[in-house]
mmCIF file of C-alpha atoms in Angstrom:
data_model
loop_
_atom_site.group_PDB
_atom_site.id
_atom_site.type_symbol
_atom_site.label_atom_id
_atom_site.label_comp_id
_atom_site.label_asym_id
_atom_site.label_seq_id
_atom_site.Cartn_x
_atom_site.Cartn_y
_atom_site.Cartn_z
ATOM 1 C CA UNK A 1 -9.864 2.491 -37.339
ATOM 2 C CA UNK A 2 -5.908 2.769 -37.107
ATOM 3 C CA UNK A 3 -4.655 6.739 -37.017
ATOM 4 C CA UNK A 4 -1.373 5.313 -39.496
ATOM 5 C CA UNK A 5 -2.764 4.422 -42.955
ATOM 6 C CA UNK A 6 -0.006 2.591 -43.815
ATOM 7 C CA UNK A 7 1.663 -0.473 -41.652
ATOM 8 C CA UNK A 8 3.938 1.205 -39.159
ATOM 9 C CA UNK A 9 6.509 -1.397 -37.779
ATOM 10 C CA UNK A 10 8.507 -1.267 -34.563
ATOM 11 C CA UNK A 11 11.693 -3.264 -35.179
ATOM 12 C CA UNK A 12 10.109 -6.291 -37.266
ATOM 13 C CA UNK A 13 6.880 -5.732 -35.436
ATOM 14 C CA UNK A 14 3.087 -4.991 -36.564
ATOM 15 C CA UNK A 15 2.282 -2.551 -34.012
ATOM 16 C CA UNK A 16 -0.372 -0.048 -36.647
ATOM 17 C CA UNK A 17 -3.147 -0.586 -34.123
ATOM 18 C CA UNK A 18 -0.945 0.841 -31.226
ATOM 19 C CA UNK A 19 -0.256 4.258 -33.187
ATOM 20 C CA UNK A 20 -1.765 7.263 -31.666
ATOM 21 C CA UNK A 21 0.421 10.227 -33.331
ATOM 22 C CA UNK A 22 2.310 10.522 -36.351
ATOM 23 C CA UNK A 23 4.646 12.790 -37.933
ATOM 24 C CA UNK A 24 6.359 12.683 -41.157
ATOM 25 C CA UNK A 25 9.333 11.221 -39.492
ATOM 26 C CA UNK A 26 8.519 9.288 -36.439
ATOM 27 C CA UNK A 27 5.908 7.823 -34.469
ATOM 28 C CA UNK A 28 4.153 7.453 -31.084
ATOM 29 C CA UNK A 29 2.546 4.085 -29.838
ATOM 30 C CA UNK A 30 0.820 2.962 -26.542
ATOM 31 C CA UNK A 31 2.453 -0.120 -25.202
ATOM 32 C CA UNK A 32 0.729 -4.199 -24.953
ATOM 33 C CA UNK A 33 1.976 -3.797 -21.267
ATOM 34 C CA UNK A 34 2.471 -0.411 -19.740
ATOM 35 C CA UNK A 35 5.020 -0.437 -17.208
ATOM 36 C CA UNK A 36 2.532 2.222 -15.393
ATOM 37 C CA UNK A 37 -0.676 3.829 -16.952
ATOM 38 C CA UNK A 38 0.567 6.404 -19.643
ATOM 39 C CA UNK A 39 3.712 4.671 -20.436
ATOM 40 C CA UNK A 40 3.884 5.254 -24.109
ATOM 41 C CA UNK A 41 6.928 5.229 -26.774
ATOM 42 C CA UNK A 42 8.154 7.433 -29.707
ATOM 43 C CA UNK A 43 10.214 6.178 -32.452
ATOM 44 C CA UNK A 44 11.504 7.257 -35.658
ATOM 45 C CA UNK A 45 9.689 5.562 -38.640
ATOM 46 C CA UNK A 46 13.159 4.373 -40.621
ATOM 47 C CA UNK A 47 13.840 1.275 -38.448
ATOM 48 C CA UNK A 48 17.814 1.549 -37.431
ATOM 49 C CA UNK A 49 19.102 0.949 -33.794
ATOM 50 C CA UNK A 50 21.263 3.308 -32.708
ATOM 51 C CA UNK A 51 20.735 6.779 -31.749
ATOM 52 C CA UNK A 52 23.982 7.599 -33.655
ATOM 53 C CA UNK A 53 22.372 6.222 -36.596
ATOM 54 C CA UNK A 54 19.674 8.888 -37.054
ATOM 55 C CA UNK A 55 19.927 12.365 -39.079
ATOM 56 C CA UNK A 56 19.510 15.922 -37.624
ATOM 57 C CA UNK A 57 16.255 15.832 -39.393
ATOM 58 C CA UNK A 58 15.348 12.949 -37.434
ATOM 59 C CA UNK A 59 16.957 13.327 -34.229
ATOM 60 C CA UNK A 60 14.630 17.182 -33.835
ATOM 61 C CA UNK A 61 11.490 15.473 -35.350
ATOM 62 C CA UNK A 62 11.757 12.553 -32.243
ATOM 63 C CA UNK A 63 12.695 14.821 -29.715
ATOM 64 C CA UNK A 64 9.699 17.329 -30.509
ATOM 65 C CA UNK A 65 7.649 14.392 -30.914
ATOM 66 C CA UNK A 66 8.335 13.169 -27.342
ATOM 67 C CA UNK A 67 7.906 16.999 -26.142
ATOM 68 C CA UNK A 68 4.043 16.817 -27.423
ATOM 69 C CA UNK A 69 3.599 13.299 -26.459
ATOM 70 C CA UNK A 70 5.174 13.838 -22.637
ATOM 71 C CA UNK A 71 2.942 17.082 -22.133
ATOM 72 C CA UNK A 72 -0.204 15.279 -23.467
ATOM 73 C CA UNK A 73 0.121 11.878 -21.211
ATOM 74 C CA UNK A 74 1.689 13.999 -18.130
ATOM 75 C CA UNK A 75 -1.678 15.824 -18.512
ATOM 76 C CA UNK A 76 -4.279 13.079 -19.505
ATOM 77 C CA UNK A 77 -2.900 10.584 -16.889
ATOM 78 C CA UNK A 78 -2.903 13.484 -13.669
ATOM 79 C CA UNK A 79 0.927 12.929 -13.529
ATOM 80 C CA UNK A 80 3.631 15.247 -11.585
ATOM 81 C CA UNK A 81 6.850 14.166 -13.863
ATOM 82 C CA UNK A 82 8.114 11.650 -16.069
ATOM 83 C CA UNK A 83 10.882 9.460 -16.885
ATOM 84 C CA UNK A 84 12.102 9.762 -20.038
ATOM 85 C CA UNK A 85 14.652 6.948 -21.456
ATOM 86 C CA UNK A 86 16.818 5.547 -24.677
ATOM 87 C CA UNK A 87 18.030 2.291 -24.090
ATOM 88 C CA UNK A 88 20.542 2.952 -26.612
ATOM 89 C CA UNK A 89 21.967 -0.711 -27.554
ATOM 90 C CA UNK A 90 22.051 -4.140 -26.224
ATOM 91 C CA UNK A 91 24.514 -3.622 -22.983
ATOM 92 C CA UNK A 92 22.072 -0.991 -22.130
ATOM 93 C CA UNK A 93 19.257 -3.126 -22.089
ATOM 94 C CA UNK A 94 17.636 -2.459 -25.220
ATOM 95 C CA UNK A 95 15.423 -5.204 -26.540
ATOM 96 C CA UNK A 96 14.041 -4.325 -29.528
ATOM 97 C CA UNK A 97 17.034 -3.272 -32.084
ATOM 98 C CA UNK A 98 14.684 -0.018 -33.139
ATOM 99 C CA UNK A 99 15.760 3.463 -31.660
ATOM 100 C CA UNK A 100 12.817 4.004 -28.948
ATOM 101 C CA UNK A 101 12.012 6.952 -26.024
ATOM 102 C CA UNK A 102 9.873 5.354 -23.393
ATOM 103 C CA UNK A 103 8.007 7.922 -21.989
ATOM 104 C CA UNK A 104 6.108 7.089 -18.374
ATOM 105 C CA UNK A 105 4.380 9.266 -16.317
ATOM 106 C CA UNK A 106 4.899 9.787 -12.568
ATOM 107 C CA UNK A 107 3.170 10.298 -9.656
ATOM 108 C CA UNK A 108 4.447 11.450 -5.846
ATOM 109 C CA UNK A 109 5.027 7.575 -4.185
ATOM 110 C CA UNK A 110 3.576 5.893 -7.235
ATOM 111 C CA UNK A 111 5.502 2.955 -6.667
ATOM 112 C CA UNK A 112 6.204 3.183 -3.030
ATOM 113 C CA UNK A 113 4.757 -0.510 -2.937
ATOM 114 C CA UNK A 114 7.357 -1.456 -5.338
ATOM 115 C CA UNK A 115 10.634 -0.089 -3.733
ATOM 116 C CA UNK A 116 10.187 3.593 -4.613
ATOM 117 C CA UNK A 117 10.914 6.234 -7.397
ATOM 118 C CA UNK A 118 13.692 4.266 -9.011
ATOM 119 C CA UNK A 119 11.560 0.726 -9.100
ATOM 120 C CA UNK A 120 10.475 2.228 -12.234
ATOM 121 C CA UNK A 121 13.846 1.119 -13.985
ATOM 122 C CA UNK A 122 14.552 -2.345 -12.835
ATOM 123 C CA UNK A 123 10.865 -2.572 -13.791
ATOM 124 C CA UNK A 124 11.654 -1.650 -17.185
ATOM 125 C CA UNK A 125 14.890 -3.978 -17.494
ATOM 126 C CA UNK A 126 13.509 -6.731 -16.299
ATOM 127 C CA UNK A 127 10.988 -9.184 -17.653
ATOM 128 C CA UNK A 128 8.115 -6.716 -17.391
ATOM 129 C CA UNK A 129 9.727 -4.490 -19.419
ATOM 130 C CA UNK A 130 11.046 -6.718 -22.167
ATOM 131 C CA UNK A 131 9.171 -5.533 -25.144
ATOM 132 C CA UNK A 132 10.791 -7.718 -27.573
ATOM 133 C CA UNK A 133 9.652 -10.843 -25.672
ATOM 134 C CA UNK A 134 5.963 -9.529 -25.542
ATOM 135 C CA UNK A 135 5.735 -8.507 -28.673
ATOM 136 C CA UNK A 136 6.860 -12.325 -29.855
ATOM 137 C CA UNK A 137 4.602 -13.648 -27.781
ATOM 138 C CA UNK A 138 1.890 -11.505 -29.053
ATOM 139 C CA UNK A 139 2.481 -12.282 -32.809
ATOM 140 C CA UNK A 140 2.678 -16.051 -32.307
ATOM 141 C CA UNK A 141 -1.111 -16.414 -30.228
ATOM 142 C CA UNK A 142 -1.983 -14.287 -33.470
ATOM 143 C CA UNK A 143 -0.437 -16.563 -35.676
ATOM 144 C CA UNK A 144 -1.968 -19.688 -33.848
ATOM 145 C CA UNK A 145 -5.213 -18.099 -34.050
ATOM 146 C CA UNK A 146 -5.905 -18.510 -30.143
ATOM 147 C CA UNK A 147 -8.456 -16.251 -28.802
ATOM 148 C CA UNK A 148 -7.838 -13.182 -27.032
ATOM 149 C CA UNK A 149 -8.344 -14.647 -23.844
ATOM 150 C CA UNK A 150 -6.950 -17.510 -23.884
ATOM 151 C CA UNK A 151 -3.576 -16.431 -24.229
ATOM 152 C CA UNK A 152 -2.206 -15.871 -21.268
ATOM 153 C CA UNK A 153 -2.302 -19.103 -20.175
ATOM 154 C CA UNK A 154 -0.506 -20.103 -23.105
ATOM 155 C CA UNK A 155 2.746 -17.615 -22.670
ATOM 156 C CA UNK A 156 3.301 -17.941 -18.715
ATOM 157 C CA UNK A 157 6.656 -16.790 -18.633
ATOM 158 C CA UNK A 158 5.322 -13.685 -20.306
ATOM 159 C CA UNK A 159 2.982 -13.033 -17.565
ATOM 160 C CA UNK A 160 5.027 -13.990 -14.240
ATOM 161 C CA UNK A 161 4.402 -10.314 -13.506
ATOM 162 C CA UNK A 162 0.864 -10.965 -13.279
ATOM 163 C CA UNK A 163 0.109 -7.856 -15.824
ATOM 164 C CA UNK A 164 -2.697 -9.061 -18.536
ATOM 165 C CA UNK A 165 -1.590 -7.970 -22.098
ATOM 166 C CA UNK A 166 -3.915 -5.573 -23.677
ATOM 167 C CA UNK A 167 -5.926 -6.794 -26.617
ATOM 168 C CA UNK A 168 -5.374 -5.110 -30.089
ATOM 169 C CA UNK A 169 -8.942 -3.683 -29.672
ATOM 170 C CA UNK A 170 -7.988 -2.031 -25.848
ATOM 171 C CA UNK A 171 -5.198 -0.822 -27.613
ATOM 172 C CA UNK A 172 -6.521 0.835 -30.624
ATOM 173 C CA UNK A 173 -9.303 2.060 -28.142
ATOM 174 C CA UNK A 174 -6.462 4.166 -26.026
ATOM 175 C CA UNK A 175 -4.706 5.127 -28.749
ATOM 176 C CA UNK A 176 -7.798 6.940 -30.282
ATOM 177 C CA UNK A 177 -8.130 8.508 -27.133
ATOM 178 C CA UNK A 178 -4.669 9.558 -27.068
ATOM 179 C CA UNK A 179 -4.784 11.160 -30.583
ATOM 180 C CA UNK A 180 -7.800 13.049 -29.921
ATOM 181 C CA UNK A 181 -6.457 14.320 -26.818
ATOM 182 C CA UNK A 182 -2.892 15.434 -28.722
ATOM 183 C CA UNK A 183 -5.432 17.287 -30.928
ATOM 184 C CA UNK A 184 -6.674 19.417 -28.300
ATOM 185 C CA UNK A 185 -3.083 20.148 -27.140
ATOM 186 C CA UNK A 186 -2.266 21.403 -30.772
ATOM 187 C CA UNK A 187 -5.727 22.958 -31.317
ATOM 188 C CA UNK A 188 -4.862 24.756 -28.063
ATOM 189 C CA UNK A 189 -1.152 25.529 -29.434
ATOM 190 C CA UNK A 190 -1.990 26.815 -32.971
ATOM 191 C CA UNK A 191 1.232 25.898 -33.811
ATOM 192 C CA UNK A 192 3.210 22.481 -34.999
ATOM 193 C CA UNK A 193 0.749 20.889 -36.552
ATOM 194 C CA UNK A 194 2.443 20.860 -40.111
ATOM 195 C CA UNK A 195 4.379 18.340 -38.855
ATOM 196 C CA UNK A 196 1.403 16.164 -38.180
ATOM 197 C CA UNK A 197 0.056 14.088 -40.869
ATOM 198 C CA UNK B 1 41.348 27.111 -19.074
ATOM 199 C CA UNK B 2 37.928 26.169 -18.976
ATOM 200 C CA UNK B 3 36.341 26.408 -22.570
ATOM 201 C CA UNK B 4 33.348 28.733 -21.266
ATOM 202 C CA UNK B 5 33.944 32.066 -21.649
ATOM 203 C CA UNK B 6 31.118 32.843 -19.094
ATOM 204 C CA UNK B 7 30.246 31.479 -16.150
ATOM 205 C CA UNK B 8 27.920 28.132 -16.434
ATOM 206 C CA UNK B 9 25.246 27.025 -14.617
ATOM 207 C CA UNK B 10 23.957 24.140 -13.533
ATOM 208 C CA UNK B 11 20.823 24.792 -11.733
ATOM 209 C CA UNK B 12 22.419 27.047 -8.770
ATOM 210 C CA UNK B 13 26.047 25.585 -8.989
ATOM 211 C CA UNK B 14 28.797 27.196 -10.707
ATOM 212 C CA UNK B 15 30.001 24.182 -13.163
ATOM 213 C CA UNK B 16 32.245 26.439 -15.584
ATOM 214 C CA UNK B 17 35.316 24.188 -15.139
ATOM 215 C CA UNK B 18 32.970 20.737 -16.044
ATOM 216 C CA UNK B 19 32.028 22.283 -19.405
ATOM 217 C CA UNK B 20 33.499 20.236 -22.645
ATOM 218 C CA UNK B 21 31.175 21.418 -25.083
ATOM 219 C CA UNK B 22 28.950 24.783 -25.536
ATOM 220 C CA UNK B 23 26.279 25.609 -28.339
ATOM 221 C CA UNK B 24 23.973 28.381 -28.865
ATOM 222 C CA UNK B 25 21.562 26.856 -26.784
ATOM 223 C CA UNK B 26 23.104 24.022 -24.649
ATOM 224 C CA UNK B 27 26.268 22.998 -23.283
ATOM 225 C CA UNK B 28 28.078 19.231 -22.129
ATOM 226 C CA UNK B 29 29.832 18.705 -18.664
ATOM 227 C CA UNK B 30 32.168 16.069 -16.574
ATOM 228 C CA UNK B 31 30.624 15.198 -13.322
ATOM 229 C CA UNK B 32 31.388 14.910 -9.989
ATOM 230 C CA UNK B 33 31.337 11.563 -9.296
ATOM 231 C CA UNK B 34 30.705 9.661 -12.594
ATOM 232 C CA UNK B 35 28.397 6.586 -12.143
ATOM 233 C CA UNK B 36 30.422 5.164 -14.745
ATOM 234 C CA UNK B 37 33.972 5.929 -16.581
ATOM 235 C CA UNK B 38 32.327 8.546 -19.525
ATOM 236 C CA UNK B 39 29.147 9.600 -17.386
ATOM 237 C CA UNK B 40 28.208 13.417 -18.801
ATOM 238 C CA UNK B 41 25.397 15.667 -18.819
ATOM 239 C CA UNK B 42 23.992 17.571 -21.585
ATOM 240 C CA UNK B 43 21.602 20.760 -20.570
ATOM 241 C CA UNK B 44 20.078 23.411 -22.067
ATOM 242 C CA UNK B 45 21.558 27.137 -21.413
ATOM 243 C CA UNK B 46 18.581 28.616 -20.411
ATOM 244 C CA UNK B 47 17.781 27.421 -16.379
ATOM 245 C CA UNK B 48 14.278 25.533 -16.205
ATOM 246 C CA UNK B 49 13.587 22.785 -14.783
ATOM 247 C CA UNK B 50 10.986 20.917 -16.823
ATOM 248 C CA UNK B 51 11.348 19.706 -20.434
ATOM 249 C CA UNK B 52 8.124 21.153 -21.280
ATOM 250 C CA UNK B 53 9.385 24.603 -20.236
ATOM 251 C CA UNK B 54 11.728 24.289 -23.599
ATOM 252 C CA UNK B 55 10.948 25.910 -26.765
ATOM 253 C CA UNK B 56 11.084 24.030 -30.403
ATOM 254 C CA UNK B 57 15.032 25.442 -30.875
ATOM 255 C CA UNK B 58 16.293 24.376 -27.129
ATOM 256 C CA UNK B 59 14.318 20.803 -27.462
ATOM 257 C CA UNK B 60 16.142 20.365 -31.241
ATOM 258 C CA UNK B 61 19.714 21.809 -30.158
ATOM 259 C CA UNK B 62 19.749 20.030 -26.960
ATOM 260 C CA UNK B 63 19.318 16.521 -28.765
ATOM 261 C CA UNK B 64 21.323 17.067 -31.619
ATOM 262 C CA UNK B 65 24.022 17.904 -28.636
ATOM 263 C CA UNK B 66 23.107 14.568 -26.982
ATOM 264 C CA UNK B 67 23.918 12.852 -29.984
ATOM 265 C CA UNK B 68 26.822 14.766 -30.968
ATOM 266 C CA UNK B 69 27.856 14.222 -27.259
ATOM 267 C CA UNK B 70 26.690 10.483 -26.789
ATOM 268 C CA UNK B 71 28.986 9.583 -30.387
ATOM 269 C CA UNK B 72 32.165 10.641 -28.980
ATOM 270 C CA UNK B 73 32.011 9.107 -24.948
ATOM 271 C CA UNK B 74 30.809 6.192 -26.465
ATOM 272 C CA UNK B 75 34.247 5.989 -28.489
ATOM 273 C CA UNK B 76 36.785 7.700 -26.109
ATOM 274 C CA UNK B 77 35.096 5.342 -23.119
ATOM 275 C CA UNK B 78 35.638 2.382 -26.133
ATOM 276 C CA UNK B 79 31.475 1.242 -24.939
ATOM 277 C CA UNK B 80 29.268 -0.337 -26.834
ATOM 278 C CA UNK B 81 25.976 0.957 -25.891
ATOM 279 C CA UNK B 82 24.664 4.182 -23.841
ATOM 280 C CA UNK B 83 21.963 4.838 -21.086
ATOM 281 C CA UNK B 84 20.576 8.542 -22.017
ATOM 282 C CA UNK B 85 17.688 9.425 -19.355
ATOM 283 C CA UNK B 86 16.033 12.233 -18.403
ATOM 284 C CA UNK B 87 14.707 12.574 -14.702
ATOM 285 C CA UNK B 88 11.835 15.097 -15.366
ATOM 286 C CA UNK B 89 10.596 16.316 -12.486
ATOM 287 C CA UNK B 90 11.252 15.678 -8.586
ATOM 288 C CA UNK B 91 8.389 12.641 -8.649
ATOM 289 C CA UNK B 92 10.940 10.945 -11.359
ATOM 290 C CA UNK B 93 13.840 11.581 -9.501
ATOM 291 C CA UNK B 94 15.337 14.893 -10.397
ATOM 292 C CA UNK B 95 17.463 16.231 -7.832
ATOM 293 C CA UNK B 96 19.010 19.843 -9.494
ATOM 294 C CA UNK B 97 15.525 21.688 -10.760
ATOM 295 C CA UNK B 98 17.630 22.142 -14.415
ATOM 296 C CA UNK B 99 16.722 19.779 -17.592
ATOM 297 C CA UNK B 100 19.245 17.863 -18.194
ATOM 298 C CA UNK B 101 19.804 14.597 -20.079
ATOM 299 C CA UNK B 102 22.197 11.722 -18.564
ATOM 300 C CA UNK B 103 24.859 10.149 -21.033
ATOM 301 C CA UNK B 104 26.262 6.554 -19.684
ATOM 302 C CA UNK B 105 28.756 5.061 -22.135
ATOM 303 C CA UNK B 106 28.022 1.258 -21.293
ATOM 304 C CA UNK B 107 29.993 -2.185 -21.791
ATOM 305 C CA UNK B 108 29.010 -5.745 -21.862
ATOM 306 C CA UNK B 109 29.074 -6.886 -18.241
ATOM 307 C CA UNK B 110 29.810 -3.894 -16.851
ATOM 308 C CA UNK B 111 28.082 -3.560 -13.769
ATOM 309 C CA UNK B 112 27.679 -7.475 -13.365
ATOM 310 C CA UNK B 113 28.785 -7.332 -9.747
ATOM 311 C CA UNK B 114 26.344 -4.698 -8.765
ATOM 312 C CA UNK B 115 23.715 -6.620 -9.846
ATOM 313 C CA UNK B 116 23.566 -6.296 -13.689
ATOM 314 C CA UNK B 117 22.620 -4.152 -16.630
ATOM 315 C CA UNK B 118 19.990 -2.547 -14.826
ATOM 316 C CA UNK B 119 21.861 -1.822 -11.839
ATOM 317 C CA UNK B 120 22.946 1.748 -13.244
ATOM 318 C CA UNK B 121 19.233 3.409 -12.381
ATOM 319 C CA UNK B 122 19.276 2.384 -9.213
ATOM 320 C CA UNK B 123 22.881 4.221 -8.601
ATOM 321 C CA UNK B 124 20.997 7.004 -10.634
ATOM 322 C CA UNK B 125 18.275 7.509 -8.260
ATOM 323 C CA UNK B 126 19.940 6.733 -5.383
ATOM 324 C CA UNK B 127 22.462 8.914 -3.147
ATOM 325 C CA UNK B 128 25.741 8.381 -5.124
ATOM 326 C CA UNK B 129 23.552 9.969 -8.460
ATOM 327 C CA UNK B 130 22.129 12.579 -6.033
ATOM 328 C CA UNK B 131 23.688 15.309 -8.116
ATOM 329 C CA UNK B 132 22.010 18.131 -6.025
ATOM 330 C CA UNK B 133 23.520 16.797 -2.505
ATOM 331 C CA UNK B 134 26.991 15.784 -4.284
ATOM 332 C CA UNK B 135 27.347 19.678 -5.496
ATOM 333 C CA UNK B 136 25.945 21.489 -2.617
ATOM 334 C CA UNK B 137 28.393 19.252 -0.603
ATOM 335 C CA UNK B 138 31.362 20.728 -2.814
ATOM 336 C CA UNK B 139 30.183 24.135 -2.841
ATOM 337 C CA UNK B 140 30.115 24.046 0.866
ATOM 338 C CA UNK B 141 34.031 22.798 1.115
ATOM 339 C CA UNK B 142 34.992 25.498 -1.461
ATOM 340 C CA UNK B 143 33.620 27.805 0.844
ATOM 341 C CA UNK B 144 35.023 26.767 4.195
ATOM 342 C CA UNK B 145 38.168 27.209 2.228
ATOM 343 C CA UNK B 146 38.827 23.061 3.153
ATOM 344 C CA UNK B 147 41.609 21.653 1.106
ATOM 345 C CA UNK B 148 40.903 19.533 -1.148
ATOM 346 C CA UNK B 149 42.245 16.283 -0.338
ATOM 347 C CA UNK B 150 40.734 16.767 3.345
ATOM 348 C CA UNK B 151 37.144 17.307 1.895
ATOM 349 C CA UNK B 152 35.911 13.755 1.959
ATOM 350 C CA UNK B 153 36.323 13.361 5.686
ATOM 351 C CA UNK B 154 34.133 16.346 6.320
ATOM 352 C CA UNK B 155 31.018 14.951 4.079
ATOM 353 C CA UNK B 156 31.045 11.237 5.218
ATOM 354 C CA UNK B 157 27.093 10.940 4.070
ATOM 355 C CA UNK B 158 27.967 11.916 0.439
ATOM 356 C CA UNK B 159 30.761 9.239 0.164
ATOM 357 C CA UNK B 160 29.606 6.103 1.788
ATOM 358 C CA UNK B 161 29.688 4.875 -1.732
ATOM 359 C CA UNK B 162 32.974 4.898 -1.272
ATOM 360 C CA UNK B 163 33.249 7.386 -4.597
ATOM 361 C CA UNK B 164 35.908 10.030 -4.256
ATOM 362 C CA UNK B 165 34.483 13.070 -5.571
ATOM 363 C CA UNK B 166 36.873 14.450 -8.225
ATOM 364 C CA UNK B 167 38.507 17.901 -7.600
ATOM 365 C CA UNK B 168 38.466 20.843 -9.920
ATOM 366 C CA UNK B 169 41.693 20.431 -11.795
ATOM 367 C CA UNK B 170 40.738 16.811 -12.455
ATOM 368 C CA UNK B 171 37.005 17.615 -13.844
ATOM 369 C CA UNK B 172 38.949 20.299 -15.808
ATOM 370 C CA UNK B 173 41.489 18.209 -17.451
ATOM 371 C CA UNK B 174 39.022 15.648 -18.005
ATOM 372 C CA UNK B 175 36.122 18.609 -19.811
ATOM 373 C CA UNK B 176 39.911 19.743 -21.965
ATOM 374 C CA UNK B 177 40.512 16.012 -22.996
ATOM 375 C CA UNK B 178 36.763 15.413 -24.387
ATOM 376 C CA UNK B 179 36.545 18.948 -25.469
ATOM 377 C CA UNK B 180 39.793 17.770 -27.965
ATOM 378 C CA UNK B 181 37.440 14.434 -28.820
ATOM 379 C CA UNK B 182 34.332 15.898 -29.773
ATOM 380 C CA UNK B 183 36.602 18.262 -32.295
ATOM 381 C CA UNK B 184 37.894 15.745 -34.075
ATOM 382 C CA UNK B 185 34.558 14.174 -34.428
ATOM 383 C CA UNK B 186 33.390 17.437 -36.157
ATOM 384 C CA UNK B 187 36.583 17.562 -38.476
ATOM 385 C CA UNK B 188 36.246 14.272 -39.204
ATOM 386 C CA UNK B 189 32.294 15.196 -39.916
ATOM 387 C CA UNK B 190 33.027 18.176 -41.678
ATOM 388 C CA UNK B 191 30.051 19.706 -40.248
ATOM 389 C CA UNK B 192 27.829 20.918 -37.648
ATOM 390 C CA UNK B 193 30.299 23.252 -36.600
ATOM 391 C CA UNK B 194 28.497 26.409 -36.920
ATOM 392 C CA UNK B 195 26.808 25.066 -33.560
ATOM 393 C CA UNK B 196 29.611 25.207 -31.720
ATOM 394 C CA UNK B 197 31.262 28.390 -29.738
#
């Protein structure tokens, strides 16, 4: 069962199966294609585009948001560090016109195969990274009604990176995980769970 | 005159003249070498290097700066978009053990000839965004007592990007000129001010 009782969209997206913690202001959701195992993002629930367009409310709601969601994922996925980024606006790569933080775990030479530390941004500019285009993809095998795995074949420009996308069920499975495992970070805390709902 | 009263620091460098904006909890400075016209850094006061190590007040105050911050480059620098990224941790690149949050003011096409949109994290992670190296390669010339315009010569490795590394009544001018910006924004807001020193 879905943590967000209501539909929670991400630009013009259904993503209310991805949704592992909420607050009253935004949101955190695991992603169809993490860029690397952990990589999550948090969003504010009014869907604007610009960072500039949020309030103060919102602006210290994200930001603690992606404090408790970086400590959890750092923790559950054995990382070292993390990248955290606002592609804030089309000319700076942003693909989905809905204020987002990815957050992605790191390890020491977890991408040494790929070109090193900083593969982890032309990673998430390019094609593997393009949420907007996965997401599409996503809704329109749903709409078609084509099975889970059959898709792939189906959207092979989607896939050129050779990374499956998750099914709604993987999804909803992690993000249960992740929401039970944010628990135990508050539980341990005491504190800042008012915010939660 | 630089606008901090007291001395600033980033990680172990002196950065006093760089400042352009200070809050309770935070402050905004010029680099270095700017990997773009506009490139600033917003940090909190206190010196630690992990975002986790911040409490509720540093993480809110710190993004509210951003924001304050990322609103006026991204009008002075007359972009249409911003990169705002946080390298936490030395397995995500981090190269000065302080938190601190990049703010690239970005244009359509701007960094077409270096390979594209993307292009800007790998000049982040690489040596020409190696803040650490860059600042320790300064301190070192103030030191020797080397004048200024004969510095580059003696730190070839730093500037075989070819980036002259700006001197101290440059960075200064520069921190005075945005410092002037980010007023008016608050007049013009009517608000927020009681952050401000």
């Amino acid at each position: 069962m879905p943590l967000a009782k209501d539909v929670v969209k991400f630009g013009t997206f259904v993503v209310t199966n991805q949704v592992f913690h909420l607050t009253r202001l935004s949101f955190a959701v695991v992603n169809l294609k993490p860029l690397l195992p952990g990589h999550v993002l948090v969003s504010p629930r009014r869907v604007v585009p610009r960072f500039n367009d949020l309030s103060a409310a919102e602006v210290q709601d994200l930001f603690l948001t992606v404090q408790r969601v970086s400590r959890m994922v750092e923790r559950v996925f054995n990382a070292s560090s993390l990248n955290i980024a606002i592609q804030d606006g089309a000319d700076a790569g942003q693909s989905v016109p809905h204020v987002h933080a990815h957050i992605i775990p790191r390890k020491k030479d977890d991408l040494e195969e790929k070109g090193g530390t900083d593969a982890i941004y032309e990673m998430m500019e390019g094609e593997e990274g393009d949420l907007n285009r996965q997401l599409r993809a996503k809704e329109k095998a749903a709409e078609a009604d084509v099975a889970e795995d059959q898709t792939r074949g189906h959207f092979p420009a989607v896939d050129n990176d050779s990374r499956k996308p998750r099914s709604d069920e993987e999804m909803l499975k992690e993000a249960e995980w992740l929401a039970e495992e944010i628990a135990k970070d508050e539980q341990a805390q005491g504190s800042r769970t008012e915010d939660s709902q």
